[in-house]
Coordinates of C-alpha atoms and ligand atoms in Angstrom, one line a residue:
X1 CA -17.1 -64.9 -93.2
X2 CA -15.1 -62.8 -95.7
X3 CA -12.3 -64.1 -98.0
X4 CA -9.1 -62.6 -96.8
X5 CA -8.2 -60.6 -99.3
X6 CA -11.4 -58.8 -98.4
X7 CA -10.3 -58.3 -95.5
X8 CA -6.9 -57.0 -96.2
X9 CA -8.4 -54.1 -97.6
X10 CA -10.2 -53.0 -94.7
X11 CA -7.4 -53.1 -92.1
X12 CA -6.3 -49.2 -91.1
X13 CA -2.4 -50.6 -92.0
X14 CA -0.7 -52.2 -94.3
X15 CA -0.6 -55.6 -93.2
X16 CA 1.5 -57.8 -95.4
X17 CA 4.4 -55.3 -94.7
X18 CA 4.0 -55.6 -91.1
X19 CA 3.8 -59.7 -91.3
X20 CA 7.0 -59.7 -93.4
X21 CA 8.8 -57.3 -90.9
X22 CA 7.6 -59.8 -87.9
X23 CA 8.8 -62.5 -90.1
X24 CA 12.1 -61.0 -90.6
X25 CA 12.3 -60.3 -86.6
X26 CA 11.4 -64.1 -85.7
X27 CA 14.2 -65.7 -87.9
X28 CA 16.8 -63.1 -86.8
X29 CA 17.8 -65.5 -83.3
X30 CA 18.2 -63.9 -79.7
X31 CA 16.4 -64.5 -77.0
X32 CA 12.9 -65.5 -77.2
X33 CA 12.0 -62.6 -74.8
X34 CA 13.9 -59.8 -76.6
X35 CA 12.0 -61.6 -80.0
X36 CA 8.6 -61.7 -78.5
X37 CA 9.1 -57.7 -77.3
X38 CA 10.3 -56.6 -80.9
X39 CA 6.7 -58.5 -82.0
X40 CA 4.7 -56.1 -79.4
X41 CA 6.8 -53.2 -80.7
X42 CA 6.4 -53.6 -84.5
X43 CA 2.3 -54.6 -83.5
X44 CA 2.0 -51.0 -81.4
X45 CA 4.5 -49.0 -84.6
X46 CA 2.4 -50.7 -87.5
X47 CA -0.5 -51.7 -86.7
X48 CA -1.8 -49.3 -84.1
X49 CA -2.3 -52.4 -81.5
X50 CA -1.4 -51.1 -78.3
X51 CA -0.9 -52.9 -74.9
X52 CA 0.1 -56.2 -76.2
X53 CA 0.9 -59.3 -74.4
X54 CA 2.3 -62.9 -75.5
X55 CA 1.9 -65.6 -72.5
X56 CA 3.7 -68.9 -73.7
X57 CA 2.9 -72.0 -72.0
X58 CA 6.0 -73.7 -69.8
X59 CA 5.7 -77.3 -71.6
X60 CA 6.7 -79.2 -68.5
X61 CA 4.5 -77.7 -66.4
X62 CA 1.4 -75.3 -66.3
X63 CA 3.4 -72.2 -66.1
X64 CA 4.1 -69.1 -68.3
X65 CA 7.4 -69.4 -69.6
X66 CA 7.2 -66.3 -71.9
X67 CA 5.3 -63.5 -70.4
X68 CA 6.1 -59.8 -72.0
X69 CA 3.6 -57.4 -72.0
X70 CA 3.6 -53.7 -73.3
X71 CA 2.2 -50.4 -71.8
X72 CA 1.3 -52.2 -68.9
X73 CA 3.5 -51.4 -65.2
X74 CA 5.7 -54.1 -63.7
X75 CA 3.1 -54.2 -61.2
X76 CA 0.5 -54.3 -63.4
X77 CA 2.1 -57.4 -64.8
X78 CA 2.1 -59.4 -61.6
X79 CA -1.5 -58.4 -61.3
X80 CA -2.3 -59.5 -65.1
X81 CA -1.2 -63.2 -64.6
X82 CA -4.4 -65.0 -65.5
X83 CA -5.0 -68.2 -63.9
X84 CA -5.6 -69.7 -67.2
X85 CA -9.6 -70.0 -67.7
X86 CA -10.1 -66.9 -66.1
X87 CA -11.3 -64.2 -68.1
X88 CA -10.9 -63.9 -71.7
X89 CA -7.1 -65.0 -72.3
X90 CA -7.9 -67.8 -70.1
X91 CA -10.9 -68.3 -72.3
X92 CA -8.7 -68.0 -75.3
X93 CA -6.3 -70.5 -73.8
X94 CA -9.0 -73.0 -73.2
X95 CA -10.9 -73.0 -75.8
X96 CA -8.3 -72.2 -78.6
X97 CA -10.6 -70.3 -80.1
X98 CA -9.9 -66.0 -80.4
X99 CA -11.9 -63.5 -79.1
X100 CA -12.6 -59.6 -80.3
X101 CA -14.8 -57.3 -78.1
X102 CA -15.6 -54.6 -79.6
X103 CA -16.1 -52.3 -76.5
X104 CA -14.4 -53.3 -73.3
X105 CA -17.4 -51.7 -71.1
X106 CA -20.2 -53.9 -72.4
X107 CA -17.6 -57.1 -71.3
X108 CA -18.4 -58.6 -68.4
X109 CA -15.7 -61.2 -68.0
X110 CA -13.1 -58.6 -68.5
X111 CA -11.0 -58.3 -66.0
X112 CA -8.4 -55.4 -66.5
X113 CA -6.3 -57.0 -64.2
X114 CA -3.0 -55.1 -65.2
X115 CA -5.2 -51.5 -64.7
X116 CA -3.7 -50.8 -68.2
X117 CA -7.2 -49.5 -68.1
X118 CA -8.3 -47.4 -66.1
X119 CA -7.4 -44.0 -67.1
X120 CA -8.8 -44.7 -70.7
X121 CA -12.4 -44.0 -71.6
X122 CA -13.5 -48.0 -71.7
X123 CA -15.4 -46.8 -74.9
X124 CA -12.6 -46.2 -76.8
X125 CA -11.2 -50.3 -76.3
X126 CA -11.6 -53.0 -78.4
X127 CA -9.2 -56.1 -77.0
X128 CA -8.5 -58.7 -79.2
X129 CA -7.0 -62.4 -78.5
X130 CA -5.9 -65.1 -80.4
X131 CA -4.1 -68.4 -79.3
X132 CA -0.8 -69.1 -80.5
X133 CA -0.8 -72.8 -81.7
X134 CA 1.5 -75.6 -82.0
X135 CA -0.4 -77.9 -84.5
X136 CA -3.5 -78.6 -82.2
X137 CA -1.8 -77.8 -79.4
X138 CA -2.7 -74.3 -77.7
X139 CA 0.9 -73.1 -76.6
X140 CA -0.3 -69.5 -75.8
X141 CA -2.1 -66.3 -76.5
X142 CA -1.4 -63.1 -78.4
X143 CA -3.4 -60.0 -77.3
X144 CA -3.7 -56.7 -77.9
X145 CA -5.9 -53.3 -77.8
X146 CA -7.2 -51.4 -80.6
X147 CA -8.9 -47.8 -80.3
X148 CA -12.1 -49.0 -81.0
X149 CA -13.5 -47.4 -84.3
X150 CA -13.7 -50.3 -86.4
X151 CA -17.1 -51.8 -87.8
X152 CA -17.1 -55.6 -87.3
X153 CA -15.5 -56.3 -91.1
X154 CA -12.4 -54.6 -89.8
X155 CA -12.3 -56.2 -86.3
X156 CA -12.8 -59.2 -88.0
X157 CA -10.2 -58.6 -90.7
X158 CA -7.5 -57.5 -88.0
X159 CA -7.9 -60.5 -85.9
X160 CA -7.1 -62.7 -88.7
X161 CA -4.0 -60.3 -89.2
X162 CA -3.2 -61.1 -85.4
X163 CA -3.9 -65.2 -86.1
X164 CA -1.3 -64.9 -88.9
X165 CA 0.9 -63.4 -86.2
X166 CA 0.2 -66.0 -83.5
X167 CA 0.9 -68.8 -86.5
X168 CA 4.6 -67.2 -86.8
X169 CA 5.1 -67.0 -83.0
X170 CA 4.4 -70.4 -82.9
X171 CA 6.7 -71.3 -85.7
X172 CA 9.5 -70.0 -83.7
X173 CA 8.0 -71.2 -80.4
X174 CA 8.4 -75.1 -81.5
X175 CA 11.4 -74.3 -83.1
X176 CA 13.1 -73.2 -79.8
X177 CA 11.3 -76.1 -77.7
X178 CA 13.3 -78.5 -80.0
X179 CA 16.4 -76.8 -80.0
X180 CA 15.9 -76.5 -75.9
X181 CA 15.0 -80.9 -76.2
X182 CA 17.8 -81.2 -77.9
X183 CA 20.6 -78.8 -75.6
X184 CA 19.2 -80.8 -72.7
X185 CA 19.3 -84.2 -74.0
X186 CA 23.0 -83.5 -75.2
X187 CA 23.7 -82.1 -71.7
X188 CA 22.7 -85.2 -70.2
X189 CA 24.7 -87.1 -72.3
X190 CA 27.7 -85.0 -71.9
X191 CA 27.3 -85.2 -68.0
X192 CA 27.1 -89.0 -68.1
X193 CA 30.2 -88.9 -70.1
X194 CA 31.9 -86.6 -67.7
X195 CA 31.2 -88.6 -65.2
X196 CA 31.9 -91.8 -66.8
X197 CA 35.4 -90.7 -67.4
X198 CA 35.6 -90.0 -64.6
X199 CA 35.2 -93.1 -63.2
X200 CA 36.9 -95.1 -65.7
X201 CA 39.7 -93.0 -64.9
X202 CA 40.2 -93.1 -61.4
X203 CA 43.2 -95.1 -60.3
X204 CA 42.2 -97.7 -57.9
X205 CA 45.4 -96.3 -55.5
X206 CA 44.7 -93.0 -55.9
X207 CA 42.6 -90.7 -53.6
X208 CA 40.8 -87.6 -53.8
X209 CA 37.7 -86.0 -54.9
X210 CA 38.6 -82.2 -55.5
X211 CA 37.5 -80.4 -58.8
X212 CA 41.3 -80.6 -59.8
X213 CA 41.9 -84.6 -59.3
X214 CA 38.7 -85.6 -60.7
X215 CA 40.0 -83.4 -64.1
X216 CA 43.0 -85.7 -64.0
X217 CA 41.0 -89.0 -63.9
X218 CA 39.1 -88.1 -66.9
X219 CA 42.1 -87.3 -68.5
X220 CA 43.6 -91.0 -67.9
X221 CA 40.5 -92.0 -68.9
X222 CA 40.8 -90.1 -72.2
X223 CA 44.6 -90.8 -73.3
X224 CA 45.0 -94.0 -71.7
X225 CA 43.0 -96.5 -74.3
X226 CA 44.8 -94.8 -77.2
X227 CA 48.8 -95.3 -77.5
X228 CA 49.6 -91.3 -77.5
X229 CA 52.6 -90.8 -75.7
X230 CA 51.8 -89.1 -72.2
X231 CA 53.9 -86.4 -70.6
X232 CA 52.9 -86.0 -66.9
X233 CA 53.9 -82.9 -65.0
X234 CA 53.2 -81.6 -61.6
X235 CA 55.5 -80.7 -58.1
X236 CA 57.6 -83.6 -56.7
X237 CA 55.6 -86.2 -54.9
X238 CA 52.4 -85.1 -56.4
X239 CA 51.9 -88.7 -57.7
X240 CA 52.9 -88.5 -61.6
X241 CA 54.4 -92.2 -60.8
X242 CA 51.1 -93.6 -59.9
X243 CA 49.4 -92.1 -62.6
X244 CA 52.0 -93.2 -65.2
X245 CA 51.2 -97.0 -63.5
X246 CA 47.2 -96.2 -63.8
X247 CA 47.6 -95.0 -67.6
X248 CA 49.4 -98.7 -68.3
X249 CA 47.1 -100.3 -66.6
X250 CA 43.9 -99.0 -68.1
X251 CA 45.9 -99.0 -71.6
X252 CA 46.2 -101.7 -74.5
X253 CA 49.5 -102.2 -73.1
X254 CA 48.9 -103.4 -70.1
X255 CA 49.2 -107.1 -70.7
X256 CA 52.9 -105.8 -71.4
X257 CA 55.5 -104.8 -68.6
X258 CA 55.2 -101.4 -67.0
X259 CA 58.9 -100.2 -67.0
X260 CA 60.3 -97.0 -64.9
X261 CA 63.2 -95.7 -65.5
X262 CA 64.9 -92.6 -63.3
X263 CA 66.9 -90.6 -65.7
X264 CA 67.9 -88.0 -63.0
X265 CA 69.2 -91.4 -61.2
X266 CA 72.1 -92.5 -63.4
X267 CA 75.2 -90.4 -65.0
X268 CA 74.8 -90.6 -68.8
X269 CA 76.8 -93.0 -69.8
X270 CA 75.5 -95.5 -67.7
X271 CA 71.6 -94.1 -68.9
X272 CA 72.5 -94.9 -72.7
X273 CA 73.4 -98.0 -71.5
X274 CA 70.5 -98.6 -69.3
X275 CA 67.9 -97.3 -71.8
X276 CA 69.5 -98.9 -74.7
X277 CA 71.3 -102.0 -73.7
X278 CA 74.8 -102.8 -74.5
X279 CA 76.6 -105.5 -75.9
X280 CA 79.5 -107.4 -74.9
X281 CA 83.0 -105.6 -74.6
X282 CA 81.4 -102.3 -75.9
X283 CA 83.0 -100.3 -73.2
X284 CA 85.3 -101.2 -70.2
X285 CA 83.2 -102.7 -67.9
X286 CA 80.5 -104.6 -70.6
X287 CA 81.8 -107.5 -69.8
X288 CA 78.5 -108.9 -70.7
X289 CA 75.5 -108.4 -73.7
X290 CA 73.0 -106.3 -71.4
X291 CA 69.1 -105.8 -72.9
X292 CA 68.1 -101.9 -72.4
X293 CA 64.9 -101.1 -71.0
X294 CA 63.3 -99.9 -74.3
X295 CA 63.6 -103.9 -75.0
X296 CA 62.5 -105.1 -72.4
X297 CA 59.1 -102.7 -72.4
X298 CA 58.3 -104.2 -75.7
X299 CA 54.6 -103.9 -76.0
X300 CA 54.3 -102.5 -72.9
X301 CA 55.1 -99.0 -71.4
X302 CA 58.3 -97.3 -70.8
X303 CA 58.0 -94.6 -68.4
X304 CA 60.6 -92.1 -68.4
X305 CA 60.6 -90.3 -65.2
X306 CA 62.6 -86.8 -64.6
X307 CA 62.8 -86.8 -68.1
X308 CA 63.9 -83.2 -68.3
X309 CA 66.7 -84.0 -66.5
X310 CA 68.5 -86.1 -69.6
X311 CA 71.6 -84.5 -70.8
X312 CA 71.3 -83.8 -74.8
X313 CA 73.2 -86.3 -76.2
X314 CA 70.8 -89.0 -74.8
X315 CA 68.0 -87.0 -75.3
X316 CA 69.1 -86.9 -79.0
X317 CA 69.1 -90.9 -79.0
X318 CA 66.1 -90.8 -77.5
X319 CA 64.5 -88.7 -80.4
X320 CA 65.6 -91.6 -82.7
X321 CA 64.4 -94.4 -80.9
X322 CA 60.9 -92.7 -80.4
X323 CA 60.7 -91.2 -84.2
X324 CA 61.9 -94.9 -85.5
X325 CA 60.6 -96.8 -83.3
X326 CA 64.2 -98.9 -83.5
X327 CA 67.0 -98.7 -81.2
X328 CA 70.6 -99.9 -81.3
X329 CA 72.4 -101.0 -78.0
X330 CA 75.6 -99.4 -77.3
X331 CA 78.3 -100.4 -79.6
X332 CA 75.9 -102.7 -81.6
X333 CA 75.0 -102.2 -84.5
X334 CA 72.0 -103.7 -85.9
X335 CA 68.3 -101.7 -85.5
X336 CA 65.8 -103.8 -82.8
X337 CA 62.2 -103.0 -84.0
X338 CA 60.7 -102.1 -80.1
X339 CA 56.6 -101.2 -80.1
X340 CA 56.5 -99.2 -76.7
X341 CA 54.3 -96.7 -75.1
X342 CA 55.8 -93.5 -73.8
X343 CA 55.2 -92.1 -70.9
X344 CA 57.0 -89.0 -69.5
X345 CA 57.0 -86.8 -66.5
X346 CA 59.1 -84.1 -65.2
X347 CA 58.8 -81.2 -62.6
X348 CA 61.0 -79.1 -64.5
X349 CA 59.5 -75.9 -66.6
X350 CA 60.3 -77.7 -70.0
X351 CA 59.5 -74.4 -71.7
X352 CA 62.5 -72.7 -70.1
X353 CA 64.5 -75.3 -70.8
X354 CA 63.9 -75.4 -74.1
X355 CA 64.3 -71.6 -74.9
X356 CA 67.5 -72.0 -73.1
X357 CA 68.9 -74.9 -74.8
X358 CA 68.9 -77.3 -72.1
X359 CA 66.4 -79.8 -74.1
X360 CA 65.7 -80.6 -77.6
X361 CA 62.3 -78.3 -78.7
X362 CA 62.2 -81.4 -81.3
X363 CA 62.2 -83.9 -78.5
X364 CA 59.6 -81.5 -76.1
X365 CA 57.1 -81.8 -79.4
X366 CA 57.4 -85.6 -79.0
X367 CA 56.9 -86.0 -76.1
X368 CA 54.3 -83.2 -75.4
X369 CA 51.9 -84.7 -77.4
X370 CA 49.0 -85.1 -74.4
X371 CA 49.8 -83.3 -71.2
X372 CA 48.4 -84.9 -67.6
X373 CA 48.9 -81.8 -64.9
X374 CA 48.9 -82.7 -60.9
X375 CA 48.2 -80.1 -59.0
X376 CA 50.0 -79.1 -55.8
X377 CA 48.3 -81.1 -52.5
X378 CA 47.9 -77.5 -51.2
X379 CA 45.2 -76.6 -54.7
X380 CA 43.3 -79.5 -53.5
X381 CA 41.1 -78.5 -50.6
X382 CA 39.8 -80.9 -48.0
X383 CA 42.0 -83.9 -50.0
X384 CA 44.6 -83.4 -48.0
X385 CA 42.3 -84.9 -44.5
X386 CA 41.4 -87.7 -47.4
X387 CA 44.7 -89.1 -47.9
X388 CA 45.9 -88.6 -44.2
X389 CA 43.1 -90.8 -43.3
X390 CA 44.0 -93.0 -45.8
X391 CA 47.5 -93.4 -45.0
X392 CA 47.0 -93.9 -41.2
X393 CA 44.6 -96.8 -42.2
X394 CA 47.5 -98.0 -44.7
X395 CA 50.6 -97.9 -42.2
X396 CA 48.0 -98.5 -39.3
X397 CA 46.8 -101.9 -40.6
X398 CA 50.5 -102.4 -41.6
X399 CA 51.6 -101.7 -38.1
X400 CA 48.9 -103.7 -36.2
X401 CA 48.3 -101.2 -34.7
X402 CA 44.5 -99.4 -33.6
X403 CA 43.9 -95.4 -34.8
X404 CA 40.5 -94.1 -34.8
X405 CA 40.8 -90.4 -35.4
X406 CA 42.5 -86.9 -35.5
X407 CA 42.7 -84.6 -33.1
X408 CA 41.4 -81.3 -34.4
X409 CA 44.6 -79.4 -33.1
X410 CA 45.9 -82.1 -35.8
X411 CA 43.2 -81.9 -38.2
X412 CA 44.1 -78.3 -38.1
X413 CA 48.0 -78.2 -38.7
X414 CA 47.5 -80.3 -41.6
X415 CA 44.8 -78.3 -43.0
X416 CA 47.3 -75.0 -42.3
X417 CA 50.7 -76.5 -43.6
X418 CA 51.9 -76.1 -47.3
X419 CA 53.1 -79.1 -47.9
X420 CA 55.9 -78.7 -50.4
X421 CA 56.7 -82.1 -50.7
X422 CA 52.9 -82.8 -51.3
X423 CA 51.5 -86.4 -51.2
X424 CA 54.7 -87.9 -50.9
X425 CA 55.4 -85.6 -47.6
X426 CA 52.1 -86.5 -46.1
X427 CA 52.7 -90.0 -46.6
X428 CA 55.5 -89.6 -44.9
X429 CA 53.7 -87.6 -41.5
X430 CA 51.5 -90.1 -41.2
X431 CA 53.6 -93.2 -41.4
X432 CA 55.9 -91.6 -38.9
X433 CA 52.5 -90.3 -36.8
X434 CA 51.4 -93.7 -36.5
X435 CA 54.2 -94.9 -35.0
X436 CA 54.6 -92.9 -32.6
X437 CA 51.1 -92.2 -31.5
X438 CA 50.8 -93.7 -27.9
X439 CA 46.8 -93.5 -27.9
X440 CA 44.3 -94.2 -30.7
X441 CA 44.5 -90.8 -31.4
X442 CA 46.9 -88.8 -34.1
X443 CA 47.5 -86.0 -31.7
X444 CA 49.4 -82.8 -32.5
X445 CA 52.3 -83.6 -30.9
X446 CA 52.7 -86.6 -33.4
X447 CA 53.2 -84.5 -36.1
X448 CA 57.0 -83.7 -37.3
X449 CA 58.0 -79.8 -35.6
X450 CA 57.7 -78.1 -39.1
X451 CA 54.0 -78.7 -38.8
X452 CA 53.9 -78.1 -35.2
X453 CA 55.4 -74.7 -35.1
X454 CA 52.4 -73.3 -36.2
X455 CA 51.1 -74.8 -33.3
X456 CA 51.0 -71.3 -31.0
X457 CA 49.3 -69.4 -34.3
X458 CA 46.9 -71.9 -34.6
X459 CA 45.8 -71.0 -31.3
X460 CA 42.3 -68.8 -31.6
X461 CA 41.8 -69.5 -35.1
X462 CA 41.6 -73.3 -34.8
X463 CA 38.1 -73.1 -35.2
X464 CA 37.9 -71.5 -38.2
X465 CA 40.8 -73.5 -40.2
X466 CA 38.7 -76.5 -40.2
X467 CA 35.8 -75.1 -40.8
X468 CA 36.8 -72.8 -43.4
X469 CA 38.6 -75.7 -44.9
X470 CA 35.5 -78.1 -45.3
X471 CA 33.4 -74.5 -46.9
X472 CA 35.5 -74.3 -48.7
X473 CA 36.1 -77.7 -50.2
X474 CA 31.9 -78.0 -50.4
X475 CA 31.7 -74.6 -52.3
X476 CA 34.8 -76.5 -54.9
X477 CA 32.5 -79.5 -54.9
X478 CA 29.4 -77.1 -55.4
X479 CA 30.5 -75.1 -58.1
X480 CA 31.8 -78.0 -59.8
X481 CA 28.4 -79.3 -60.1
X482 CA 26.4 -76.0 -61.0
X483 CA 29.2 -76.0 -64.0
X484 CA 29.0 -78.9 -65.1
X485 CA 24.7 -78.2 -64.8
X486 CA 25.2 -74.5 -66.6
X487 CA 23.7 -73.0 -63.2
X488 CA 20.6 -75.3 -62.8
X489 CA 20.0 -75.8 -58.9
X490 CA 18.2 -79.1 -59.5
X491 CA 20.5 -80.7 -61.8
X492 CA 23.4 -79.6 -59.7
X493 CA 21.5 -81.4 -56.6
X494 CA 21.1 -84.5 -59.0
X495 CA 25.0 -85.0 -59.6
X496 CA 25.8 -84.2 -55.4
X497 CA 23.1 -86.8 -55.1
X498 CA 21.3 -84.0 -52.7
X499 CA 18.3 -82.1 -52.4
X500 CA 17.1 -78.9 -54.0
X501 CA 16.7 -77.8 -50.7
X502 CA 20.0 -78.1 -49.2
X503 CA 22.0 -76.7 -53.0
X504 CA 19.9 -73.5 -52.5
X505 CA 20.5 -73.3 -49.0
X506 CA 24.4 -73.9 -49.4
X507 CA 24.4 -71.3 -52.4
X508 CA 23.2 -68.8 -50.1
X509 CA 25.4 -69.8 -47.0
X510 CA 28.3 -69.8 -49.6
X511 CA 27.7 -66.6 -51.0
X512 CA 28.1 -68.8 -54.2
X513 CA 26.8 -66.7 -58.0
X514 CA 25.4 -69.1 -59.4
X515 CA 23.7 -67.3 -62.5
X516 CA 27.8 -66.5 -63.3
X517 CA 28.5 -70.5 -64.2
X518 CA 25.5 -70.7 -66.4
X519 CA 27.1 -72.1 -69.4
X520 CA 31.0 -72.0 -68.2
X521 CA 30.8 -75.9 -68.5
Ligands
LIG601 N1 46.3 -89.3 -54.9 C1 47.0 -90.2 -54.2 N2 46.5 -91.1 -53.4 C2 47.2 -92.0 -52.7 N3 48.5 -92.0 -52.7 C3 49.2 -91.1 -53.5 C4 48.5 -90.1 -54.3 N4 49.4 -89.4 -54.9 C5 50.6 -89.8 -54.5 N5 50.5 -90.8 -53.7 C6 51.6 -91.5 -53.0 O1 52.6 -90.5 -52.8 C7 53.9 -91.0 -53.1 C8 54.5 -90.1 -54.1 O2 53.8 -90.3 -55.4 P1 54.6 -90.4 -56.7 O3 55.9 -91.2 -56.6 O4 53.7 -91.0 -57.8 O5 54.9 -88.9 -57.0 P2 55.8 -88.2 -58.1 O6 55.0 -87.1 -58.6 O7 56.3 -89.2 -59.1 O8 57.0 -87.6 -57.3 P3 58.5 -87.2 -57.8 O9 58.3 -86.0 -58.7 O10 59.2 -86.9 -56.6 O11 59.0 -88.4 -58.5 C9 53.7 -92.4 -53.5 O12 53.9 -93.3 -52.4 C10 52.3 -92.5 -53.9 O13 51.8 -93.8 -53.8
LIG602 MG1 58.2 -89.9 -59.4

């Protein structure tokens, strides 16, 4: 053996320089491929070493996870995949041990595999391999070729060079496994909390599964344990009521009274009154002390529905109450300390109304402290056959009364309408469908005429309403999952609770790009 400084001096290149550039390459980030390729390059510009390859070891399974090679044909490549133990990078691999052969044509177990080879006179080769190693661990190999002039000192000398090199790449190898550990692990934990939200959120009255409702349940689940004061929007009868209710009830509050209050409902002099309280004689008609319902929400939860619909003066009393947390009842004059949580919802563009002086921007940053948005029953795919079978089963079992399905002309009209009045619309279908359904069934013609009017269009593409309906609700519920997975088919499968099998096959049928929600979680 010779001492390596000894050695230094007989390699053909200045090696110390070329170490420091790899160095300098492995700490600059990117991807470990692009990394791994700079290595080859600066190994074939430096150093003379021509033809490298680095094969890293997959740690979960036997596999090459890093497999770049240089000079050698795509083809080639997919030839050169050494069954590990096979010829001399398998021998490398096994035995951790390198290898230099000084002249490729007196090696028997060499298997140009790649037919890097062939047009070179074998005589002019020497190949050299070194493991790359993670403590004791043999994670992969480093080879290269070298026009083979050197006398044994200098073979010897330049595979310590390359052991140096392998000793970097491993550095950055272990490195990037425990970054990858870690990524995962916090993945995992993100997902559990995703879907723990989830759960938590979910109103016990409310149904639907898309992409778009299951955002809102985690968002109850997020704002309801704190006290921040809510603002709910979404289209009328898109259920901002019931999520107001859920938000009490999942809430520190919600030992307190839940308390709605309509503000479109009331002229506004009877809505200072009603939100306020009055006392006796404070205007014709008091002929009593009344309590407002900011009192009689203490330590529970005022909900102020329509809230956009408050004329200025009251929304200026309103401002007080919620920055002092006090009221005064009309024509009183002493401050009542009230501890309330706010809750507001409108279906008004707030914005507008603000830029054109029909509400307080003052009051809007109040109250738009943690927004809760609904979307419209027609964003919400195949929820809409959800709820109408929940509803018959409500007004059904309300109405003794036996339904056991939907005809598909049915199926179809409601999958086809637009339902402007949203939930609270098709509530209202199927209350009236099940009363007047004569048979089990909820047949077309139990539908009102502004879903039935469609009825002759429908004809001929009936088929594919459904059908396209359900695609595409399974491609929402699809994509959803590869999102919240960062495109990885089998953890996608894992949250559907299906196989990897039936994801791939779906993605396909779906014409679904997966590799495009890699990392859009
Ligand atoms: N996801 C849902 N699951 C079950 N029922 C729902 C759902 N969403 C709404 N509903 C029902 O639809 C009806 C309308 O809901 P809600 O009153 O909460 O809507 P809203 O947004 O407050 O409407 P508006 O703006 O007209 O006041 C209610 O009977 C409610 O129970
Ligand atoms: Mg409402």
């Amino acid at each position: 053996m010779h001492n390596s400084d000894e050695i230094s001096t007989h390699l053909s290149f200045n090696g110390l320089a070329t170490l420091y550039r790899i160095s300098q390459l492995l700490s600059s980030g990117g991807s470990i491929e692009k990394i791994m390729e700079g290595v080859l390059d600066i190994l074939e510009t430096h150093a003379g070493m021509k033809r490298g390859m680095i094969s890293i070891l997959n740690p979960d399974n036997s596999e090459l996870a890093v497999d770049i090679a240089r000079g050698i044909s795509e083809s080639g490549k997919q030839r050169g995949r050494y069954r590990l133990g096979e010829g001399i990078t398998g021998k490398v691999f096994a035995t951790g041990r390198p290898i230099a052969i000084p002249k490729l044509k007196n090696e028997p177990t060499f298997l140009d595999k790649t037919g890097a080879r062939k047009n070179l006179k074998d005589s002019d080769l020497a190949f050299l391999c070194v493991p790359v190693k993670a403590a004791d661990d043999v994670v992969g190999t480093l080879s290269v070729d070298k026009v083979s002039v050197q006398d044994a000192v200098t073979l010897e000398g330049e595979l310590q060079f390359l052991q140096a090199v392998a000793g970097l790449i491993a550095q950055v190898v272990v490195a990037r496994r425990k970054q990858q550990e870690l990524i995962t692990a916090l993945e995992r934990e993100n997902l559990e909390l995703r879907k723990n939200l989830e759960e938590k959120g979910k109103p016990d009255l409310m149904v639907g599964n898309s992409g778009s409702m299951r955002e809102v349940y985690r968002q109850i689940a997020q704002v309801a344990p704190s006290g921040t004061t809510v603002l709910i929007r979404g289209e009328t009868g898109t259920g901002k009521e019931l999520v107001a209710q859920a938000i009490h009830q999942k809430s520190p509050f919600s030992a307190g009274p839940f308390v709605p209050v309509n503000c479109a409902a009331l002229p506004e002099s009877l809505l200072e009154s009603e939100l306020f309280g009055h006392e006796k004689g404070s205007f014709t008609g008091a002929l009593a002390k009344r309590i407002g319902r900011f009192e009689s929400a203490n330590n529970g939860t005022l909900f102020l529905d329509e809230v956009g619909e408050m004329s200025l003066s009251s929304q200026g009393r309103l401002l007080r109450a919620i920055q002092e947390k006090e009221i005064q009842r009309v024509g009183g004059s002493t401050a009542i300390h009230v501890n309330v949580r706010l809750i507001c919802a409108t279906n008004r563009d707030l914005e507008t109304d603000v830029a054109e002086g029909r509400f307080r921007e003052d009051l809007y940053y109040r109250i738009n402290v943690f927004t809760v948005h609904l979307p419209p029953l027609r964003e919400r795919g195949a929820d809409v056959l959800l709820l109408a079978d929940y509803f018959i089963k409500k007004y059904a079992s309300m109405n003794n009364k036996q339904i056991e399905r939907i005809s598909t002309p049915a199926i179809d009209m409601l999958s086809s309408y637009h339902w402007p009045g949203n939930v609270r619309e098709l509530e209202n279908v199927m209350e009236r469908a099940v009363l007047v359904s004569t048979e089990n069934v909820i047949n077309g013609h139990d539908l009102p005429p502004t879903l039935r009017i469609k009825e002759a269009d429908l004809q001929g593409t009936r088929k594919d309403t459904f059908e396209a309906m359900v695609a595409s609700y399974e491609r929402e519920l699809i994509v959803d999952a590869l999102k919240d997975a960062r495109g990885n088919q089998t953890k996608a499968a894992q949250i559907l609770g299906t196989t990897k099998r039936i994801i791939q096959y779906k993605i396909q049928r779906l014409n679904i790009d997966y590799r495009k929600l890699r990392g859009s979680a």
